[in-house]
Amino acid sequence: MNPIISPEFVSTGQFLNNGQSVARGGHKSSGSKRLINGFADVISIDNLLQSWKEFLRGKRSRKDVQIFALDLVDNILCLHQDLAGFSYCHDLYQAFHISDPKPRNIHKATVRDRLLHHAIYRILYPFFDQVFIADSFSCRLNNGTHKALNRFKSFAYQVGHNNTRTVWVLKCDIKKFFANINHRILKNILSEYIPDKDVLWLLDRVIDSFNSGNPGVGLPLGNLTSQLLVNIYMNKFDQFVKHKLKIKHYIRYADDFVILSEDKDWLLHILPKLADFLQEALKLQLHPNKVFIKTLASGVDWLGWVNFPHYRVLRTSTRRRMLKKVRGDLKVGTVSSYLGMLKHGNGHELEKKVMEIVKNC
């Protein structure tokens, strides 16, 4: 699920490109990009206050947030002083389990630390969003699930020459993605883009605040910074796919990616190259049970929908879960949300079922 990103800060990030400062939306020349914002920008009182406003949305009723807000000014000043004096330490996480639908271990940071995560995110996201390839869709402003599905449909038309030829799809999933992010590799990648050593010090504090059982490995699912950091990590793979292997019809959504082609043998040929790069450069492995090559005509299950050449239908498990939730929660917002989702595919029959449930209850 994409984070709520405030449009007003998207233009704040700047970077150096061949020695030139470039604002979002401006001209970008070729060459390495370096973040121009520094440590002072991240920890400034203004950035912390703006981050608090964004963090607060939808959380005002939560007890830990209310407690922090009681002494908001003092808490923000204390955080700023700890950061400015390089005495900041990240607190421990609260762990809990969710099913969405599969079981996940979530680690929740304190309000103080989550506020800092937002402050970091406000500065880093606008810069890195311009570094990422166009076809990376997870946790990016205006680049969510529906955009990814539409891009998939567009690629299918291109590869299939308007559905006149067979389209083969290679679908891959990375095994235990968040749990296997290597801290050393991540820090090295960050240092390629961030010249300010104090910003890197702060990122080290956040990255090293968690491990998945092995020291120096893993990021927590609950952190806003984790969503950005995994995209930065996987950008190495994206760049390899696009610029080294020259693969045009590639789309990635978090740890799930697809490649479309007319040639099944070519997909079989590149698969070991993809696996080798992930293992050697990023210490990641493809999930052995979630890698397949099949035709689009047979139906490709991706991002909750089963995609076909001319249409897509909701995955059976997603359909059942949706109907169960509607029966248990008839709030206008919940029903409207599902009806909106169904408009992105062939969901007319499901729409009627949802409305029938609402009518009968």
Coordinates of C-alpha atoms in Angstrom, one line a residue:
M1 CA 0.0 0.0 0.0
N2 CA 1.3 3.4 -0.9
P3 CA 2.1 5.9 1.9
I4 CA 0.2 9.2 2.0
I5 CA 2.6 11.6 0.5
S6 CA 1.9 15.3 0.8
P7 CA 2.1 17.0 -2.6
E8 CA 3.4 20.2 -1.0
F9 CA 6.8 18.7 -0.1
V10 CA 7.4 16.8 -3.4
S11 CA 9.2 19.8 -4.9
T12 CA 11.5 20.3 -1.9
G13 CA 14.1 17.7 -2.8
Q14 CA 17.1 18.9 -4.8
F15 CA 20.1 17.1 -6.2
L16 CA 23.4 17.7 -8.0
N17 CA 23.7 16.5 -11.6
N18 CA 27.1 17.1 -13.1
G19 CA 27.7 19.9 -10.7
Q20 CA 24.4 21.6 -11.3
S21 CA 21.5 22.0 -8.8
V22 CA 18.2 20.8 -10.2
A23 CA 14.8 21.2 -8.7
R24 CA 12.0 18.6 -9.3
G25 CA 10.5 19.1 -12.8
G26 CA 13.5 21.0 -14.1
H27 CA 16.0 19.9 -16.8
K28 CA 18.0 16.8 -16.0
S29 CA 21.2 16.1 -17.9
S30 CA 23.0 12.8 -18.0
G31 CA 25.5 11.9 -15.3
S32 CA 25.5 10.9 -11.7
K33 CA 23.1 12.5 -9.3
R34 CA 23.9 13.6 -5.8
L35 CA 21.5 14.9 -3.1
I36 CA 22.1 18.6 -2.4
N37 CA 20.0 18.7 0.8
G38 CA 22.1 18.2 3.9
F39 CA 21.8 17.1 7.6
A40 CA 20.5 20.6 8.6
D41 CA 17.6 20.3 6.2
V42 CA 16.6 16.9 7.7
I43 CA 16.7 17.9 11.3
S44 CA 15.5 21.5 11.0
I45 CA 12.6 22.5 13.3
D46 CA 10.6 23.5 10.3
N47 CA 11.0 20.0 8.7
L48 CA 10.2 18.3 12.0
L49 CA 7.0 20.4 12.3
Q50 CA 5.9 19.8 8.8
S51 CA 6.6 16.1 9.2
W52 CA 4.5 16.1 12.4
K53 CA 1.5 17.5 10.4
E54 CA 1.9 14.8 7.8
F55 CA 2.4 12.0 10.3
L56 CA -0.6 13.1 12.3
R57 CA -3.1 12.4 9.5
G58 CA -5.4 9.5 10.5
K59 CA -3.6 9.0 13.8
R60 CA -5.0 11.7 16.1
S61 CA -7.1 9.2 18.1
R62 CA -4.2 6.9 18.9
K63 CA -3.1 7.0 22.5
D64 CA 0.7 7.1 21.9
V65 CA 0.3 9.9 19.4
Q66 CA -1.9 11.9 21.9
I67 CA 0.7 11.4 24.7
F68 CA 3.4 12.8 22.4
A69 CA 1.2 15.7 21.3
L70 CA 0.7 16.8 24.9
D71 CA 4.2 18.1 25.1
L72 CA 4.7 18.5 21.3
V73 CA 7.0 21.5 21.3
D74 CA 9.3 20.1 24.0
N75 CA 9.4 16.7 22.3
I76 CA 10.3 18.2 19.0
L77 CA 12.9 20.5 20.5
C78 CA 14.4 17.5 22.4
L79 CA 14.5 15.4 19.3
H80 CA 16.2 18.3 17.3
Q81 CA 18.8 18.7 20.1
D82 CA 19.6 15.0 20.2
L83 CA 20.0 15.0 16.4
A84 CA 22.1 18.2 16.3
G85 CA 24.3 16.9 19.1
F86 CA 24.6 13.4 17.4
S87 CA 23.3 11.8 20.6
Y88 CA 20.2 10.4 18.9
C89 CA 19.5 6.7 19.5
H90 CA 16.6 4.8 17.9
D91 CA 14.3 3.1 20.4
L92 CA 13.2 -0.5 20.3
Y93 CA 10.2 -1.7 18.2
Q94 CA 6.9 -3.1 19.3
A95 CA 6.3 -6.3 17.4
F96 CA 2.9 -7.7 16.3
H97 CA 1.4 -9.9 13.7
I98 CA -1.2 -9.1 11.0
S99 CA -2.8 -11.0 8.1
D100 CA -3.2 -9.0 4.9
P101 CA -4.1 -11.7 3.8
K102 CA -0.9 -13.7 4.5
P103 CA 0.7 -13.5 8.0
R104 CA 3.3 -10.7 8.4
N105 CA 5.5 -9.6 11.2
I106 CA 5.1 -5.8 11.7
H107 CA 7.5 -3.8 13.9
K108 CA 6.2 -0.5 15.1
A109 CA 8.6 2.3 16.2
T110 CA 7.9 4.9 18.8
V111 CA 6.1 8.1 17.8
R112 CA 9.4 10.0 18.3
D113 CA 11.2 7.7 15.9
R114 CA 8.3 7.6 13.4
L115 CA 8.4 11.4 13.3
L116 CA 12.0 11.3 12.4
H117 CA 11.3 8.7 9.7
H118 CA 8.9 11.2 8.2
A119 CA 11.4 14.0 8.4
I120 CA 14.0 11.9 6.6
Y121 CA 11.4 10.8 4.0
R122 CA 10.4 14.4 3.3
I123 CA 13.9 15.2 2.2
L124 CA 15.0 12.0 0.5
Y125 CA 11.9 10.9 -1.4
P126 CA 11.7 13.8 -3.9
F127 CA 15.3 13.2 -4.9
F128 CA 15.2 9.4 -5.2
D129 CA 11.9 9.5 -6.9
Q130 CA 13.8 11.0 -9.9
V131 CA 16.5 8.4 -9.7
F132 CA 14.1 5.5 -9.9
I133 CA 13.0 4.1 -13.3
A134 CA 9.6 4.9 -14.6
D135 CA 8.4 1.3 -14.3
S136 CA 9.0 1.0 -10.5
F137 CA 5.6 1.4 -9.0
S138 CA 5.5 0.5 -5.3
C139 CA 5.4 3.2 -2.6
R140 CA 5.7 6.1 -5.0
L141 CA 3.4 9.2 -5.4
N142 CA 0.9 8.6 -8.2
N143 CA 2.6 5.3 -9.1
G144 CA 0.5 2.7 -7.3
T145 CA -1.1 -0.6 -8.1
H146 CA -3.5 0.6 -10.8
K147 CA -0.8 2.4 -12.6
A148 CA 1.3 -0.7 -12.6
L149 CA -1.6 -2.8 -13.9
N150 CA -2.3 -0.3 -16.7
R151 CA 1.4 -0.3 -17.6
F152 CA 1.2 -4.1 -17.8
K153 CA -1.8 -3.9 -20.1
S154 CA 0.1 -1.4 -22.3
F155 CA 3.2 -3.6 -22.5
A156 CA 0.9 -6.6 -23.4
Y157 CA -0.5 -4.7 -26.4
Q158 CA 3.0 -3.7 -27.5
V159 CA 4.5 -7.2 -27.2
G160 CA 1.4 -8.9 -28.6
H161 CA 1.1 -6.4 -31.5
N162 CA -2.5 -5.5 -30.5
N163 CA -3.2 -9.1 -29.4
T164 CA -2.2 -10.7 -32.7
R165 CA 0.7 -12.6 -31.2
T166 CA 1.4 -14.7 -28.2
V167 CA 2.7 -12.9 -25.2
W168 CA 4.9 -14.7 -22.7
V169 CA 5.2 -13.4 -19.2
L170 CA 8.1 -14.1 -16.7
K171 CA 6.8 -13.4 -13.2
C172 CA 9.2 -13.5 -10.2
D173 CA 9.0 -12.9 -6.5
I174 CA 11.9 -12.3 -4.1
K175 CA 12.1 -14.6 -1.1
K176 CA 11.7 -12.9 2.3
F177 CA 12.4 -9.5 0.7
F178 CA 12.4 -7.1 3.7
A179 CA 14.0 -9.7 6.0
N180 CA 17.0 -10.1 3.6
I181 CA 18.0 -6.5 2.9
N182 CA 21.8 -6.4 3.6
H183 CA 22.7 -3.3 5.6
R184 CA 26.2 -3.0 4.3
I185 CA 25.1 -3.1 0.7
L186 CA 22.3 -0.6 1.4
K187 CA 24.6 1.8 3.1
N188 CA 27.1 1.6 0.2
I189 CA 24.3 2.4 -2.3
L190 CA 23.2 5.3 -0.2
S191 CA 26.7 6.7 -0.1
E192 CA 26.7 6.8 -3.9
Y193 CA 24.0 9.4 -3.9
I194 CA 24.4 11.2 -0.6
P195 CA 27.6 13.2 -0.1
D196 CA 26.7 14.5 3.4
K197 CA 28.3 12.2 6.0
D198 CA 26.0 13.4 8.7
V199 CA 22.9 12.3 6.7
L200 CA 24.6 8.9 6.2
W201 CA 25.2 8.7 10.0
L202 CA 21.5 9.3 10.6
L203 CA 20.5 6.8 8.1
D204 CA 22.9 4.3 9.7
R205 CA 21.1 4.8 13.0
V206 CA 17.7 4.0 11.4
I207 CA 19.0 1.1 9.4
D208 CA 20.9 -0.5 12.3
S209 CA 17.9 -0.1 14.6
F210 CA 16.6 -3.5 13.4
N211 CA 17.6 -6.9 12.2
S212 CA 15.6 -9.9 11.2
G213 CA 17.6 -12.3 13.4
N214 CA 21.0 -12.0 11.7
P215 CA 23.1 -8.9 12.5
G216 CA 23.3 -6.5 9.6
V217 CA 20.4 -8.0 7.7
G218 CA 16.7 -6.9 7.4
L219 CA 14.4 -3.9 7.5
P220 CA 11.2 -3.6 9.5
L221 CA 7.9 -3.7 7.6
G222 CA 6.4 -0.9 9.7
N223 CA 8.8 1.9 8.9
L224 CA 8.0 4.6 6.3
T225 CA 11.7 4.8 5.7
S226 CA 11.8 1.1 4.9
Q227 CA 9.5 1.6 2.0
L228 CA 11.9 4.1 0.5
L229 CA 15.0 2.2 1.4
V230 CA 13.9 -1.0 -0.3
N231 CA 13.2 0.9 -3.5
I232 CA 16.7 2.4 -3.3
Y233 CA 18.1 -1.0 -2.8
M234 CA 16.1 -2.6 -5.7
N235 CA 17.0 0.4 -8.0
K236 CA 20.3 -1.4 -8.5
F237 CA 18.4 -4.3 -10.0
D238 CA 16.2 -2.0 -12.0
Q239 CA 19.1 -0.3 -13.5
F240 CA 20.8 -3.6 -14.3
V241 CA 17.6 -4.9 -16.1
K242 CA 17.1 -1.7 -18.1
H243 CA 20.6 -0.6 -18.9
K244 CA 22.7 -3.8 -18.9
L245 CA 20.3 -6.4 -20.1
K246 CA 18.4 -3.7 -22.2
I247 CA 15.0 -5.2 -21.2
K248 CA 12.2 -2.9 -22.3
H249 CA 9.0 -4.5 -21.1
Y250 CA 9.9 -4.8 -17.4
I251 CA 7.7 -3.7 -14.4
R252 CA 8.5 -4.0 -10.7
Y253 CA 6.2 -3.6 -7.8
A254 CA 8.2 -4.0 -4.5
D255 CA 9.6 -7.5 -4.6
D256 CA 7.3 -8.7 -7.4
F257 CA 8.4 -8.1 -11.0
V258 CA 7.3 -9.2 -14.5
I259 CA 9.0 -9.2 -17.9
L260 CA 6.9 -9.6 -21.1
S261 CA 8.2 -11.0 -24.4
E262 CA 7.2 -12.8 -27.6
D263 CA 10.1 -15.2 -27.0
K264 CA 9.8 -17.8 -24.3
D265 CA 13.3 -19.1 -24.9
W266 CA 14.7 -15.6 -24.4
L267 CA 12.9 -15.3 -21.0
L268 CA 14.4 -18.7 -20.0
H269 CA 17.8 -17.4 -21.1
I270 CA 17.7 -14.2 -19.0
L271 CA 16.3 -15.8 -15.9
P272 CA 19.6 -17.1 -14.6
K273 CA 21.2 -13.6 -15.2
L274 CA 18.5 -12.0 -13.1
A275 CA 18.9 -14.5 -10.3
D276 CA 22.7 -14.2 -10.4
F277 CA 22.7 -10.4 -10.1
L278 CA 20.2 -10.5 -7.2
Q279 CA 22.4 -13.0 -5.4
E280 CA 25.8 -11.5 -6.1
A281 CA 25.0 -7.8 -6.0
L282 CA 22.2 -7.7 -3.4
K283 CA 22.3 -11.0 -1.5
L284 CA 18.7 -11.7 -2.5
Q285 CA 17.1 -14.9 -3.9
L286 CA 14.1 -15.5 -6.1
H287 CA 11.4 -17.5 -4.4
P288 CA 11.6 -21.0 -6.0
N289 CA 7.8 -21.5 -5.8
K290 CA 6.9 -18.1 -7.2
V291 CA 8.8 -18.0 -10.5
F292 CA 6.9 -19.0 -13.7
I293 CA 6.7 -18.3 -17.4
K294 CA 3.3 -18.6 -19.0
T295 CA 1.2 -17.1 -21.7
L296 CA -0.9 -14.0 -21.1
A297 CA -3.8 -15.9 -22.7
S298 CA -3.8 -18.5 -19.9
G299 CA -4.1 -15.7 -17.3
V300 CA -1.3 -14.1 -15.3
D301 CA -2.0 -13.6 -11.6
W302 CA -0.3 -10.3 -10.6
L303 CA -1.1 -7.6 -8.0
G304 CA -4.4 -9.1 -7.0
W305 CA -5.8 -9.5 -10.5
V306 CA -5.7 -12.3 -13.1
N307 CA -4.7 -10.5 -16.3
F308 CA -5.8 -11.7 -19.8
P309 CA -5.2 -10.1 -23.2
H310 CA -8.5 -8.2 -23.3
Y311 CA -9.5 -7.9 -19.6
R312 CA -8.6 -8.7 -16.0
V313 CA -10.6 -10.3 -13.2
L314 CA -10.1 -10.1 -9.5
R315 CA -8.1 -13.0 -8.0
T316 CA -10.5 -15.6 -6.4
S317 CA -8.9 -15.2 -2.9
T318 CA -9.1 -11.4 -3.1
R319 CA -12.8 -11.7 -4.2
R320 CA -13.7 -13.9 -1.3
R321 CA -11.8 -11.6 1.2
M322 CA -13.6 -8.5 -0.2
L323 CA -17.1 -10.0 0.1
K324 CA -16.3 -11.2 3.6
K325 CA -15.1 -7.7 4.6
V326 CA -18.2 -6.0 3.1
R327 CA -20.5 -8.3 5.0
G328 CA -18.6 -7.4 8.2
D329 CA -18.3 -3.7 7.6
L330 CA -21.1 -1.8 5.7
K331 CA -19.6 1.7 6.2
V332 CA -20.1 3.9 3.2
G333 CA -16.3 4.4 2.9
T334 CA -15.5 0.7 2.9
V335 CA -18.2 -0.1 0.3
S336 CA -17.2 2.8 -1.9
S337 CA -13.5 1.8 -1.7
Y338 CA -14.3 -1.7 -3.0
L339 CA -16.6 -0.4 -5.7
G340 CA -13.9 2.0 -6.9
M341 CA -11.4 -0.9 -7.0
L342 CA -13.7 -3.0 -9.1
K343 CA -13.9 -0.3 -11.8
H344 CA -10.3 -1.1 -12.6
G345 CA -11.2 -4.5 -14.0
N346 CA -14.1 -6.7 -15.1
G347 CA -15.9 -6.4 -11.9
H348 CA -19.5 -5.8 -13.0
E349 CA -20.8 -9.0 -11.5
L350 CA -19.0 -8.4 -8.3
E351 CA -20.4 -4.9 -8.1
K352 CA -23.9 -6.4 -8.2
K353 CA -23.0 -8.8 -5.4
V354 CA -21.6 -6.1 -3.2
M355 CA -24.7 -3.9 -3.8
E356 CA -26.9 -7.0 -3.1
I357 CA -25.2 -7.5 0.3
V358 CA -25.7 -3.8 1.1
K359 CA -29.3 -4.0 0.2
N360 CA -30.1 -7.1 2.2
C361 CA -28.3 -5.9 5.3

